[in-house]
Amino acid sequence: MQRIVRSAAVLFLSCWACAAAEKPDGGAKQATPEQLAQWAKDLDSEDFGTRQDAEVNLKRAGASAIPYVEKAMKGGSAEALARGRIVLDEIGWEVREDLKEPSAGLPESTVLTLYSASLAKGVQRLRAETPAGKLYDDPAFAPVKEAFAQWYIQARNPTEKQRENIATLFQRFGGPAAIALTGFQERRERFVSILGITDPDRAKTYNEYNEQSPITRGDGQITQTRHRGIAINQATGGWSRYARALVKNVILESMRDPEDLKAVIDLVAGTQAKPLSENPAFVETFKQFAPEPLGRFYFDYPRLAADGGFSPREVAFAKAMGVESLKALGVALNIQDGLTLEQAFAKIDGERVGLLKMLDFKAPSAAHAALCPPDALVYLAASANGKVLYDEILRMAEGESPRDAKLMTEFVESIDAKTGLKFVDGLLAGMDGEMAFWLTRPAGPNPIAPPDFYAALAAKDAEAAKAFSDGIAKILGGDPNANELTGSAEYKGRSVHWVNQAAIGRISPYGFAWCAEGARVLVAGSQESLQRLLARVDGKTAGLDSSEDFKALLAKIPEAEQGALCYANVPVTLSWLYLFAGPVMAEDAGEDLKASLAAMPKDLAPLLKGVTGTLLSLRGTPEGLVARATGSVPASGLFFGGILGSEFYWRSKYQREAKARAAEEAKRAAEEGK
């Protein structure tokens, strides 16, 4: 499954990269519908000469004859069926008009797919209509693009041909683009893909390659077969097993099983095989979305589980998480009012337990948003009850690992015995209402430091909030004032508690501090951060709830769909990341990259004035879970970009630390050598 997730992440991030193109041309030979219908009917004529003439005429007519021939083959005689197959094999295959909806060309058995009706046109609209897309083509942004291009070239060292392919990649793909997981074979994923090429020269070159005689490669033998008159190159040996074909301007490919490729060819040729677009679960998932989205993602969990897509341990984990109730998940990307619009629907059938119950959020209030500064990087808010969360986590642990569940129970029992507290039924049960978490840029002079962390947790009343705050301090340190791990002090009439960062070392970049504030508990990543948060409370400083960007995005989400909220302040986050991206890229930079870095603007913020944030909302409904996200950048793109960005940040951090340690060791070794 990790390979599946990585493939989906890379494909998604690639889909919104650049450029545009045109739709492939049909190009069929001319014949009237009446003639085509008569010739198809004549395939079943009692007269041999009439049957022969009909066959010849239909072959000459080309792709336009396909639907008439197939209609004649339904319920026709053995003679009509045989001649129809000969005609179709001779005609071959061309892109069906309704392939603008790629699900019509994917097998009904598809369990996971990501596709676009026109990859290049979707990317073109994103660049032309959204603020972030317009920024990409802004001449002032060109030095930034050039620097990252040089950094990629230095890191990957691509050939000139690879550079050309990268630069023009999406310009060629004006037709349908889809990748789909159709099942498993020998415990390996079976993928099929459809990719429409706009560049006729590239299509011609690919077709010439595909028509070549069998080729021997290092990883096995490539043999050639034909299906419906189309050449299929198939790798039959070695680890890499695939089948690939090109018809007109469309590349088709399958991994592991060549029969998957034949099924796609048959579907797009208009046979009676059932496509994904007629799958009831697929139709139900997407019926409530805006028509003709730029791209879609579809996931059929029951079918994937039944087909062996998960190991026994993964199946047990999914059952423990309550995912068995999930029937299908669909995500659609569109553009509305100049901003990206993502809609998602998870079809749920049965009792909601585990993760699905925890995600069944109600609409939060804006109470905690007032504490979050308008220039925060990320803000997340949801309503929950502490005891319910614990009970569901324990239930999931019991299904996944009874041993771990037992350890959890014994740990809670030991806490209650040592402290006299009722951790679950007392402290956690008292925490009920909205939870909010947010990150801000580090307050110190070092931009590469981790962002400052904050949280606000609602309690039933002020008494429950104080009990929770003091109880956590008691659990962590017994007597907080006599223990090195924790500390406590009075600060402006509040009992403040904290964890000493020095005592926990590298376990966490934060030394958490917290206190009760009315009917809520405030948490921060350090004592200094908590002081800043309390200063906002006392000074009644304007918060995120007063941000025009946040309010405008929230107004675009229907009230019935407002639930758990996640707001990403895209301009502020990009400006912060930009501060340390340059220094990291400058390490070991070659001359070309140094020159590009020197040309980069010092501050990215002026270029981002027209870029909005992105707001995601998740809400439970009787049918399942609905999500809606809107903003300058797709929320799913931010999610995958955040994963890659975090990996880049921590990898560069540890690499710098490793280099510093190596330099120190070399220095020490040199001194010892003297």
XYZ file of C-alpha atoms in Angstrom, residues 96 98-99 101-116 177-182 192 194 263-264 266-268 271-286 296-301 303 327-330:
59
model
C -14.177 7.477 -28.509
C -17.007 10.157 -24.691
C -13.462 9.335 -23.581
C -14.708 11.190 -19.305
C -11.793 8.736 -18.802
C -13.806 6.501 -16.459
C -15.582 5.292 -19.629
C -12.274 3.744 -20.683
C -11.369 2.150 -17.351
C -12.518 -1.338 -16.274
C -15.472 -1.543 -13.932
C -13.233 -3.471 -11.533
C -11.023 -0.410 -10.944
C -10.379 0.016 -7.216
C -8.327 3.221 -7.251
C -7.856 5.845 -9.927
C -6.670 9.388 -10.472
C -7.562 11.005 -13.782
C -8.269 14.130 -15.791
C -4.950 11.175 -18.612
C -5.656 8.409 -16.109
C -3.850 5.930 -13.923
C -5.863 3.152 -12.305
C -5.236 0.237 -9.978
C -7.292 -2.699 -11.255
C -3.425 0.563 -16.303
C -4.358 6.206 -20.451
C -9.819 -4.714 -21.658
C -9.062 -0.987 -21.907
C -12.143 -2.988 -25.835
C -13.772 -0.423 -23.573
C -12.550 2.569 -25.515
C -17.726 -2.880 -26.703
C -20.329 -4.033 -24.210
C -17.855 -4.487 -21.368
C -18.955 -2.539 -18.288
C -16.778 0.545 -17.632
C -16.065 2.242 -14.310
C -18.429 5.066 -15.284
C -21.340 2.609 -14.882
C -20.233 1.264 -11.501
C -23.095 2.121 -9.043
C -20.669 3.014 -6.236
C -18.761 5.332 -8.583
C -21.950 7.030 -9.801
C -23.262 7.449 -6.235
C -19.989 8.981 -5.075
C -19.783 11.674 -7.747
C -10.984 13.161 -10.035
C -9.779 10.608 -7.510
C -11.769 7.446 -6.717
C -11.133 4.710 -4.149
C -13.211 1.537 -3.678
C -12.125 0.128 -0.305
C -13.143 -4.210 -3.601
C -17.753 1.901 0.756
C -16.175 4.432 -1.590
C -14.311 7.722 -1.595
C -14.398 10.328 -4.337
